[in-house]
Short mmCIF file of C-alpha atoms and ligand atoms in Angstrom, two decimals:
data_model
loop_
_atom_site.label_atom_id
_atom_site.label_comp_id
_atom_site.label_asym_id
_atom_site.label_seq_id
_atom_site.Cartn_x
_atom_site.Cartn_y
_atom_site.Cartn_z
CA MET A 1496 -62.51 -98.76 179.86
CA ARG A 1497 -61.76 -101.23 177.12
CA THR A 1498 -59.50 -101.19 174.05
CA GLN A 1499 -57.95 -103.76 171.75
CA VAL A 1500 -54.30 -102.89 172.39
CA GLY A 1501 -53.15 -101.21 175.61
CA ILE A 1502 -49.86 -99.45 174.92
CA VAL A 1503 -47.53 -98.46 177.76
CA GLY A 1504 -45.19 -95.58 176.78
CA ALA A 1505 -45.41 -92.73 174.28
CA GLY A 1506 -41.89 -92.89 172.86
CA PRO A 1507 -41.35 -93.60 169.17
CA ALA A 1508 -42.30 -97.29 169.63
CA GLY A 1509 -45.64 -96.73 171.41
CA LEU A 1510 -46.72 -93.77 169.28
CA LEU A 1511 -45.88 -95.36 165.94
CA LEU A 1512 -47.54 -98.62 166.99
CA SER A 1513 -50.70 -96.74 167.92
CA HIS A 1514 -50.70 -94.94 164.54
CA LEU A 1515 -49.99 -98.06 162.45
CA LEU A 1516 -52.71 -99.98 164.30
CA HIS A 1517 -55.15 -97.14 163.64
CA LEU A 1518 -54.37 -97.39 159.90
CA ARG A 1519 -55.37 -101.08 160.11
CA GLY A 1520 -58.58 -100.27 161.97
CA ILE A 1521 -57.32 -101.47 165.37
CA ASP A 1522 -58.10 -99.45 168.48
CA SER A 1523 -55.48 -98.62 171.13
CA VAL A 1524 -54.90 -96.42 174.16
CA VAL A 1525 -51.43 -95.09 175.01
CA LEU A 1526 -50.51 -94.50 178.66
CA GLU A 1527 -47.45 -92.28 179.23
CA ALA A 1528 -45.86 -91.48 182.58
CA ARG A 1529 -44.48 -88.07 181.53
CA SER A 1530 -46.04 -84.90 180.15
CA ARG A 1531 -46.45 -84.20 176.44
CA GLU A 1532 -43.91 -81.33 176.71
CA TYR A 1533 -41.37 -83.63 178.33
CA VAL A 1534 -41.53 -86.36 175.69
CA GLU A 1535 -41.49 -83.79 172.89
CA GLN A 1536 -38.38 -82.06 174.22
CA ARG A 1537 -36.35 -85.13 175.23
CA VAL A 1538 -33.13 -85.02 173.20
CA ARG A 1539 -32.09 -88.32 171.68
CA ALA A 1540 -30.27 -89.57 168.58
CA GLY A 1541 -31.24 -88.42 165.13
CA VAL A 1542 -30.34 -90.86 162.37
CA LEU A 1543 -33.16 -92.57 160.46
CA GLU A 1544 -32.45 -95.60 158.31
CA GLN A 1545 -33.82 -95.79 154.79
CA GLY A 1546 -36.44 -98.34 155.88
CA THR A 1547 -37.58 -96.10 158.76
CA VAL A 1548 -37.94 -93.12 156.42
CA ASP A 1549 -39.89 -95.24 153.90
CA LEU A 1550 -42.19 -96.56 156.62
CA LEU A 1551 -42.92 -93.09 158.06
CA ASN A 1552 -43.67 -91.83 154.54
CA GLU A 1553 -45.93 -94.77 153.69
CA ALA A 1554 -47.74 -94.29 157.00
CA GLY A 1555 -48.45 -90.65 156.07
CA VAL A 1556 -46.38 -89.09 158.87
CA GLY A 1557 -43.33 -88.09 156.84
CA GLU A 1558 -44.34 -84.65 155.60
CA ARG A 1559 -42.17 -82.52 157.93
CA MET A 1560 -39.36 -85.09 157.82
CA ARG A 1561 -39.27 -84.75 154.03
CA LYS A 1562 -39.04 -80.95 154.36
CA GLU A 1563 -36.71 -80.58 157.31
CA GLY A 1564 -34.78 -83.88 157.43
CA LEU A 1565 -31.28 -83.89 156.00
CA PRO A 1566 -30.56 -86.82 153.63
CA HIS A 1567 -26.95 -88.04 153.92
CA HIS A 1568 -25.16 -90.28 151.45
CA GLY A 1569 -22.02 -91.00 153.43
CA ILE A 1570 -20.18 -90.66 156.73
CA GLU A 1571 -16.55 -89.93 157.53
CA LEU A 1572 -14.29 -92.03 159.72
CA ARG A 1573 -11.44 -89.83 160.96
CA TYR A 1574 -8.30 -91.17 162.64
CA GLY A 1575 -4.51 -91.06 162.38
CA GLY A 1576 -4.54 -87.56 160.89
CA ALA A 1577 -6.81 -88.37 157.92
CA GLY A 1578 -10.49 -88.55 157.03
CA HIS A 1579 -11.98 -91.48 155.11
CA ARG A 1580 -15.41 -91.20 153.57
CA ILE A 1581 -17.71 -94.24 153.46
CA PRO A 1582 -19.70 -93.47 150.30
CA PHE A 1583 -23.18 -94.97 150.60
CA GLU A 1584 -24.11 -93.94 147.04
CA LYS A 1585 -21.35 -96.20 145.73
CA LEU A 1586 -21.50 -99.05 148.26
CA VAL A 1587 -25.28 -99.37 148.78
CA PRO A 1588 -26.80 -97.54 145.80
CA GLY A 1589 -30.25 -96.12 146.36
CA ARG A 1590 -29.99 -96.29 150.14
CA ALA A 1591 -29.16 -93.41 152.46
CA ILE A 1592 -29.89 -92.09 155.95
CA THR A 1593 -31.86 -89.04 157.04
CA VAL A 1594 -30.77 -86.86 159.94
CA TYR A 1595 -33.95 -85.82 161.77
CA GLY A 1596 -34.15 -85.62 165.57
CA GLN A 1597 -36.04 -88.36 167.38
CA GLN A 1598 -38.10 -85.76 169.26
CA GLU A 1599 -39.25 -84.38 165.92
CA VAL A 1600 -40.53 -87.86 164.99
CA VAL A 1601 -42.26 -87.96 168.38
CA LYS A 1602 -43.87 -84.52 167.82
CA ASP A 1603 -45.11 -85.55 164.37
CA LEU A 1604 -46.61 -88.80 165.69
CA ILE A 1605 -48.34 -87.15 168.67
CA ALA A 1606 -49.82 -84.45 166.42
CA ARG A 1607 -51.12 -87.04 163.98
CA ARG A 1608 -52.57 -89.35 166.67
CA LEU A 1609 -54.41 -86.48 168.31
CA ALA A 1610 -55.66 -85.17 164.93
CA ASP A 1611 -57.02 -88.67 164.21
CA GLY A 1612 -58.81 -88.76 167.55
CA GLY A 1613 -56.28 -91.17 169.08
CA LYS A 1614 -56.17 -91.62 172.86
CA ILE A 1615 -52.87 -90.75 174.51
CA LEU A 1616 -53.04 -90.19 178.26
CA PHE A 1617 -50.04 -88.23 179.52
CA GLU A 1618 -48.82 -87.91 183.10
CA VAL A 1619 -50.01 -91.30 184.32
CA PRO A 1620 -46.99 -92.38 186.38
CA ASP A 1621 -48.56 -95.34 188.19
CA VAL A 1622 -49.39 -97.78 185.37
CA ALA A 1623 -49.47 -101.44 186.45
CA LEU A 1624 -49.89 -104.55 184.28
CA HIS A 1625 -52.11 -107.46 185.32
CA SER A 1626 -53.18 -110.93 184.25
CA LEU A 1627 -50.70 -111.15 181.38
CA GLU A 1628 -51.34 -114.84 180.74
CA LYS A 1629 -55.15 -114.58 180.52
CA SER A 1630 -57.25 -111.46 179.98
CA PRO A 1631 -54.75 -108.66 180.43
CA TYR A 1632 -55.57 -105.28 181.87
CA LEU A 1633 -53.81 -102.12 182.95
CA THR A 1634 -54.54 -100.05 186.01
CA PHE A 1635 -53.65 -96.40 186.60
CA GLN A 1636 -54.98 -93.61 188.83
CA GLY A 1637 -57.94 -95.67 189.99
CA GLU A 1638 -58.92 -96.65 186.42
CA ARG A 1639 -58.92 -100.06 184.76
CA LEU A 1640 -58.21 -100.57 181.05
CA ASP A 1641 -59.10 -104.03 179.72
CA CYS A 1642 -57.39 -105.09 176.50
CA ASP A 1643 -56.78 -108.07 174.22
CA VAL A 1644 -53.03 -107.53 174.37
CA ILE A 1645 -50.60 -105.13 176.03
CA ALA A 1646 -47.68 -103.60 174.15
CA GLY A 1647 -44.81 -102.74 176.51
CA CYS A 1648 -43.22 -99.73 174.76
CA ASP A 1649 -42.03 -98.03 177.93
CA GLY A 1650 -38.29 -98.02 177.36
CA PHE A 1651 -35.46 -99.53 179.34
CA HIS A 1652 -36.63 -98.18 182.73
CA GLY A 1653 -40.31 -98.93 182.21
CA VAL A 1654 -42.70 -101.12 184.15
CA SER A 1655 -43.58 -103.69 181.44
CA ARG A 1656 -40.44 -105.82 181.38
CA PRO A 1657 -40.26 -106.04 185.22
CA SER A 1658 -43.91 -107.24 185.21
CA ILE A 1659 -42.84 -110.51 183.62
CA PRO A 1660 -42.40 -113.16 186.33
CA GLU A 1661 -38.87 -113.91 187.41
CA GLY A 1662 -37.17 -116.75 185.58
CA VAL A 1663 -39.04 -116.22 182.28
CA LEU A 1664 -36.60 -113.86 180.57
CA SER A 1665 -33.02 -114.51 179.59
CA ILE A 1666 -30.93 -111.34 179.80
CA PHE A 1667 -27.88 -110.67 177.63
CA GLN A 1668 -25.89 -107.61 178.57
CA ARG A 1669 -22.62 -105.74 178.11
CA ASP A 1670 -21.62 -102.47 179.75
CA TYR A 1671 -18.89 -100.32 178.24
CA PRO A 1672 -16.16 -98.59 180.27
CA PHE A 1673 -17.13 -95.11 179.05
CA ALA A 1674 -20.14 -92.83 178.55
CA TRP A 1675 -21.14 -90.19 175.95
CA LEU A 1676 -21.40 -86.50 176.73
CA GLY A 1677 -23.79 -84.98 174.16
CA ILE A 1678 -24.36 -81.30 173.35
CA LEU A 1679 -26.61 -79.27 171.09
CA ALA A 1680 -25.11 -75.99 169.90
CA GLN A 1681 -26.61 -73.04 168.05
CA VAL A 1682 -24.05 -73.19 165.30
CA PRO A 1683 -24.01 -74.41 161.68
CA PRO A 1684 -22.44 -77.86 161.24
CA SER A 1685 -18.69 -77.73 160.57
CA ALA A 1686 -18.97 -80.33 157.80
CA GLU A 1687 -21.77 -81.56 155.57
CA GLU A 1688 -21.69 -85.14 156.87
CA LEU A 1689 -21.32 -86.96 160.18
CA ILE A 1690 -17.74 -87.44 161.37
CA TYR A 1691 -16.92 -90.39 163.61
CA ALA A 1692 -13.47 -89.54 165.02
CA HIS A 1693 -11.14 -91.93 166.80
CA SER A 1694 -8.18 -90.44 168.70
CA ASP A 1695 -5.91 -91.28 171.61
CA ARG A 1696 -7.93 -88.77 173.66
CA GLY A 1697 -11.14 -90.71 173.02
CA PHE A 1698 -13.96 -90.83 170.48
CA ALA A 1699 -15.82 -87.76 169.19
CA LEU A 1700 -18.81 -87.44 166.88
CA HIS A 1701 -19.80 -84.45 164.76
CA SER A 1702 -23.50 -84.56 163.93
CA MET A 1703 -26.25 -82.04 163.34
CA ARG A 1704 -29.96 -81.36 163.55
CA THR A 1705 -30.57 -78.50 161.11
CA PRO A 1706 -28.41 -76.15 159.01
CA GLU A 1707 -28.26 -73.93 162.14
CA ILE A 1708 -27.91 -76.54 164.92
CA SER A 1709 -25.03 -78.95 165.52
CA ARG A 1710 -24.96 -82.03 167.75
CA PHE A 1711 -21.66 -83.32 169.15
CA TYR A 1712 -20.67 -86.20 171.38
CA LEU A 1713 -17.51 -86.92 173.38
CA GLN A 1714 -16.40 -90.19 174.91
CA VAL A 1715 -16.09 -89.48 178.67
CA PRO A 1716 -15.48 -91.61 181.79
CA THR A 1717 -18.53 -93.48 183.13
CA ASP A 1718 -18.59 -91.27 186.24
CA ALA A 1719 -18.40 -87.99 184.28
CA SER A 1720 -20.58 -85.20 185.65
CA LEU A 1721 -21.83 -82.22 183.67
CA ASP A 1722 -20.29 -80.02 186.40
CA ASP A 1723 -16.85 -81.12 185.19
CA TRP A 1724 -17.64 -80.04 181.64
CA PRO A 1725 -18.02 -76.26 181.28
CA ASP A 1726 -18.57 -75.13 177.68
CA GLU A 1727 -14.92 -74.09 177.13
CA ARG A 1728 -13.68 -77.53 178.13
CA ILE A 1729 -16.13 -79.21 175.76
CA TRP A 1730 -15.06 -77.08 172.79
CA ALA A 1731 -11.36 -77.56 173.61
CA GLU A 1732 -11.82 -81.34 173.73
CA LEU A 1733 -13.89 -81.38 170.53
CA ARG A 1734 -11.16 -79.37 168.80
CA ALA A 1735 -8.46 -81.72 170.06
CA ARG A 1736 -10.33 -84.79 168.81
CA LEU A 1737 -11.78 -83.41 165.56
CA GLU A 1738 -9.29 -80.83 164.28
CA THR A 1739 -6.86 -83.60 163.36
CA VAL A 1740 -6.92 -83.24 159.58
CA PRO A 1741 -5.46 -80.32 157.62
CA GLY A 1742 -7.93 -77.55 156.90
CA PHE A 1743 -10.72 -78.69 159.24
CA GLU A 1744 -11.92 -76.01 161.62
CA LEU A 1745 -14.66 -76.47 164.16
CA THR A 1746 -17.25 -73.68 164.21
CA GLU A 1747 -18.14 -72.87 167.82
CA GLY A 1748 -21.29 -71.34 169.23
CA PRO A 1749 -23.62 -71.25 172.25
CA ILE A 1750 -24.37 -74.65 173.78
CA PHE A 1751 -28.05 -74.96 174.77
CA ALA A 1752 -28.32 -78.61 175.88
CA LYS A 1753 -25.96 -81.08 177.54
CA ASP A 1754 -26.48 -84.68 178.58
CA VAL A 1755 -24.47 -87.72 179.64
CA SER A 1756 -25.63 -91.19 178.68
CA ALA A 1757 -24.36 -94.61 179.63
CA MET A 1758 -23.22 -96.99 176.90
CA ARG A 1759 -24.87 -100.36 177.17
CA SER A 1760 -25.86 -103.38 175.10
CA PHE A 1761 -28.88 -105.29 176.43
CA VAL A 1762 -31.37 -107.86 175.14
CA ALA A 1763 -34.25 -109.55 177.01
CA GLU A 1764 -35.55 -112.75 175.41
CA PRO A 1765 -38.22 -113.61 174.52
CA MET A 1766 -39.92 -110.32 173.67
CA ARG A 1767 -43.30 -111.77 174.63
CA HIS A 1768 -44.90 -113.20 177.73
CA GLY A 1769 -48.50 -114.36 177.41
CA ASN A 1770 -50.43 -111.38 176.04
CA LEU A 1771 -47.65 -108.86 176.71
CA TYR A 1772 -45.45 -107.93 173.75
CA LEU A 1773 -42.30 -105.87 174.36
CA ALA A 1774 -41.09 -103.45 171.69
CA GLY A 1775 -38.19 -100.99 171.40
CA ASP A 1776 -35.96 -100.07 174.32
CA ALA A 1777 -38.18 -102.06 176.72
CA ALA A 1778 -36.67 -105.20 175.18
CA HIS A 1779 -33.27 -104.12 173.90
CA ILE A 1780 -30.68 -101.34 174.14
CA VAL A 1781 -27.74 -100.64 171.86
CA PRO A 1782 -24.87 -98.19 172.33
CA PRO A 1783 -25.59 -95.16 170.09
CA THR A 1784 -22.47 -95.55 167.91
CA GLY A 1785 -24.41 -97.38 165.21
CA ALA A 1786 -27.47 -95.09 165.51
CA LYS A 1787 -29.80 -98.09 165.66
CA GLY A 1788 -32.02 -97.55 168.76
CA LEU A 1789 -34.96 -95.74 167.16
CA ASN A 1790 -34.72 -97.79 163.98
CA LEU A 1791 -34.99 -101.07 165.89
CA ALA A 1792 -38.03 -99.78 167.74
CA VAL A 1793 -39.65 -98.97 164.38
CA ALA A 1794 -38.85 -102.45 163.01
CA ASP A 1795 -40.44 -104.06 166.12
CA VAL A 1796 -43.72 -102.17 165.91
CA ARG A 1797 -43.95 -102.73 162.17
CA LEU A 1798 -43.90 -106.49 162.82
CA LEU A 1799 -46.23 -106.25 165.80
CA THR A 1800 -48.76 -104.31 163.71
CA ALA A 1801 -48.67 -106.91 160.92
CA ALA A 1802 -49.08 -109.74 163.46
CA LEU A 1803 -51.99 -108.06 165.27
CA ALA A 1804 -53.71 -107.13 162.00
CA ASP A 1805 -53.44 -110.75 160.83
CA PHE A 1806 -54.83 -111.95 164.16
CA TYR A 1807 -57.84 -109.62 164.02
CA GLU A 1808 -58.49 -110.38 160.34
CA THR A 1809 -58.05 -114.18 160.35
CA GLY A 1810 -57.95 -115.27 163.99
CA SER A 1811 -54.53 -116.82 163.37
CA THR A 1812 -51.86 -116.41 166.06
CA GLU A 1813 -49.07 -117.58 163.75
CA LEU A 1814 -47.44 -114.15 163.28
CA LEU A 1815 -47.93 -113.23 166.94
CA ASP A 1816 -46.29 -116.50 167.94
CA ALA A 1817 -43.37 -115.72 165.61
CA TYR A 1818 -43.09 -112.05 166.75
CA SER A 1819 -40.26 -112.48 169.24
CA ASP A 1820 -38.09 -114.74 167.08
CA THR A 1821 -38.60 -112.58 164.00
CA CYS A 1822 -37.70 -109.37 165.87
CA LEU A 1823 -34.71 -110.91 167.59
CA LYS A 1824 -33.02 -111.75 164.27
CA ARG A 1825 -32.83 -108.05 163.40
CA VAL A 1826 -32.14 -107.09 167.03
CA TRP A 1827 -29.06 -109.32 167.17
CA ARG A 1828 -27.75 -108.04 163.82
CA ALA A 1829 -28.04 -104.50 165.21
CA GLN A 1830 -26.50 -105.63 168.51
CA HIS A 1831 -23.49 -106.94 166.67
CA PHE A 1832 -23.16 -103.88 164.44
CA SER A 1833 -23.48 -101.45 167.37
CA TRP A 1834 -20.90 -103.36 169.42
CA TRP A 1835 -18.61 -103.52 166.34
CA MET A 1836 -18.81 -99.75 165.65
CA THR A 1837 -18.30 -99.02 169.34
CA THR A 1838 -15.25 -101.26 169.49
CA LEU A 1839 -13.87 -99.87 166.24
CA LEU A 1840 -14.03 -96.22 167.28
CA HIS A 1841 -13.64 -95.77 171.04
CA THR A 1842 -10.44 -95.59 173.03
CA PHE A 1843 -10.10 -98.52 175.36
CA ASP A 1844 -7.40 -99.30 177.92
CA ALA A 1845 -4.33 -97.20 177.00
CA ASP A 1846 -2.07 -99.89 178.50
CA ASP A 1847 -3.37 -102.51 176.07
CA ALA A 1848 -0.85 -101.96 173.27
CA TYR A 1849 -1.91 -105.13 171.46
CA GLY A 1850 -5.56 -104.02 171.47
CA GLY A 1851 -4.50 -100.62 170.12
CA ARG A 1852 -2.68 -102.17 167.15
CA LEU A 1853 -5.66 -104.41 166.39
CA GLN A 1854 -7.93 -101.38 166.39
CA THR A 1855 -5.72 -99.47 163.95
CA SER A 1856 -5.59 -102.50 161.66
CA HIS A 1857 -9.39 -102.78 161.87
CA LEU A 1858 -9.81 -99.08 160.95
CA ASP A 1859 -7.31 -99.40 158.08
CA TYR A 1860 -9.22 -102.40 156.76
CA VAL A 1861 -12.65 -100.76 156.91
CA THR A 1862 -11.34 -97.64 155.16
CA SER A 1863 -9.36 -99.44 152.44
CA SER A 1864 -11.36 -102.57 151.54
CA THR A 1865 -14.56 -102.14 149.54
CA ALA A 1866 -15.88 -105.37 151.07
CA ALA A 1867 -15.30 -104.15 154.64
CA ALA A 1868 -16.65 -100.66 153.92
CA THR A 1869 -19.75 -102.22 152.35
CA THR A 1870 -20.34 -104.21 155.55
CA LEU A 1871 -20.36 -100.94 157.48
CA ALA A 1872 -22.51 -99.12 154.90
CA GLU A 1873 -25.23 -101.76 154.53
CA ASN A 1874 -25.64 -102.11 158.27
CA TYR A 1875 -25.55 -98.35 158.83
CA VAL A 1876 -28.25 -97.48 156.29
CA GLY A 1877 -30.19 -100.48 157.59
CA LEU A 1878 -30.75 -103.94 156.24
CA PRO A 1879 -34.04 -104.55 154.42
CA PHE A 1880 -36.95 -105.47 156.70
CA GLU A 1881 -37.39 -108.85 155.05
CA PRO A 1882 -34.18 -110.90 154.95
CA GLY A 1883 -33.20 -111.52 151.35
CA ALA A 1884 -35.20 -108.53 150.08
CA SER A 1885 -33.49 -106.32 147.51
CA HIS A 1886 -31.54 -103.24 148.60
CA ALA A 1887 -32.78 -101.14 145.76
N1 LIG B 3369 -45.55 -95.91 182.51
C1 LIG B 3369 -45.83 -95.23 181.37
N2 LIG B 3369 -44.86 -94.77 180.52
C2 LIG B 3369 -43.58 -95.01 180.86
C3 LIG B 3369 -43.23 -95.72 182.01
C4 LIG B 3369 -44.26 -96.18 182.87
N3 LIG B 3369 -43.99 -96.84 183.99
N4 LIG B 3369 -41.88 -95.82 182.06
C5 LIG B 3369 -41.41 -95.19 180.98
N5 LIG B 3369 -42.43 -94.69 180.24
C6 LIG B 3369 -42.36 -93.93 178.99
C7 LIG B 3369 -41.19 -92.97 178.93
O1 LIG B 3369 -41.47 -91.73 179.59
C8 LIG B 3369 -41.04 -92.79 177.43
O2 LIG B 3369 -41.81 -91.73 176.95
O3 LIG B 3369 -42.15 -94.81 177.92
C9 LIG B 3369 -41.54 -94.10 176.86
C10 LIG B 3369 -40.43 -94.94 176.26
O4 LIG B 3369 -39.87 -94.26 175.18
P1 LIG B 3369 -38.34 -94.45 174.74
O5 LIG B 3369 -37.46 -94.55 175.92
O6 LIG B 3369 -38.07 -93.39 173.74
O7 LIG B 3369 -38.31 -95.90 174.05
P2 LIG B 3369 -38.84 -96.43 172.65
O8 LIG B 3369 -40.15 -95.83 172.29
O9 LIG B 3369 -38.66 -97.88 172.69
O10 LIG B 3369 -37.85 -95.80 171.60
C11 LIG B 3369 -36.59 -96.28 171.36
O11 LIG B 3369 -35.53 -94.36 172.18
O12 LIG B 3369 -33.78 -94.27 173.71
C12 LIG B 3369 -34.14 -94.23 172.43
O13 LIG B 3369 -32.24 -95.20 171.54
C13 LIG B 3369 -33.59 -95.34 171.76
O14 LIG B 3369 -34.00 -94.20 169.88
C14 LIG B 3369 -34.41 -95.31 170.59
C15 LIG B 3369 -35.75 -95.11 171.03
C1 LIG B 3370 -27.08 -87.91 166.65
O1 LIG B 3370 -27.08 -87.06 165.75
O2 LIG B 3370 -27.68 -87.73 167.71
C2 LIG B 3370 -26.37 -89.20 166.43
C3 LIG B 3370 -25.82 -89.46 165.20
C4 LIG B 3370 -25.14 -90.66 165.01
C5 LIG B 3370 -24.99 -91.55 166.04
C6 LIG B 3370 -25.56 -91.29 167.28
C7 LIG B 3370 -26.23 -90.09 167.49
O3 LIG B 3370 -24.30 -92.69 165.84
#
């Protein structure tokens, strides 16, 4: 078999890349270890930046998102017995976020690829990458797929990044001393907007998926097990961390999904080796506090598409050569923002009284200074794709 771009992984990065390439007349094959059902049901974050929404619309895959996605024009930071709204409409006019589950984006992209005759092979768990510096090819289940380039879109635990010879990549990493317990509940959201709550008991997040389904997260110890968290304990802890302002009442309902995820910051540089290009979680991970993971993956594949299209149209490798450096600028901005939000909102060592005072001062500053709140808002809704481009 032969294709122009061999794509490993059918997450948001691999699927969107395959679709964007198709729109530019470039052929690809996507190889995915898991089943279609599995990738369509996998629960992940759900906040789309303005630029992500615009790109999905321009690429013709935004129809259901426009109908079912929930546009939000602000978020609340809640701490010390009060809520403080960060008003995007005032701080970054014309820019907002859309709450729409990542698995819904994945479903829309798979449906569109298959309708367009795209090749996605599911349940191929044994993909291997070869000859990255010359004529690359992929092998799986006794087959060989020759390609011009390989796109490693197979997430943090994939096979692409480990296929790069030792000593080539520089790794930058930070692990956090807590994890997130996430739930989905069949219950209307208790507020119209997301609430990021800081308390002495730990961080909590009120989010949502639809007018009937809420998503919540709790900061928990890194070794937390779902067995320790029966539904009643989860609701009690959410109440303790969120019902901290007068008049706010949490609406409770049946929990139908629970997960625990580690909190990690990670970057592998460069995002290219020979004819292998890494995109999305395969190259970088952020803690979910800034809701940047999916959006960074989208920004990567947007650039990779432009670079590959330019290569096929003109023969120039200039944009491909610049791919890693160009991506990493945005990646590091998101790394900083995600670390900053995480540090601002979580509860760290209770014995560190000095650190606690700094954190309160930091929260007071962000919620009282227009300059500081604008820093949060412009990063949260997403910086423009091209540095220096207008926000409007
Ligand atoms: N072979 C083929 N496919 C693989 C392999 C492998 N060896 N290893 C992993 N995969 C698949 C996974 O099953 C998954 O479907 O690659 C896909 C990677 O998808 P994601 O993990 O969703 O990563 P990405 O597409 O980069 O999307 C980034 O995902 O975790 C979130 O926060 C992150 O929202 C961000 C988004
Ligand atoms: C989510 O709804 O899943 C979500 C929202 C905001 C975040 C992280 C996750 O910062």
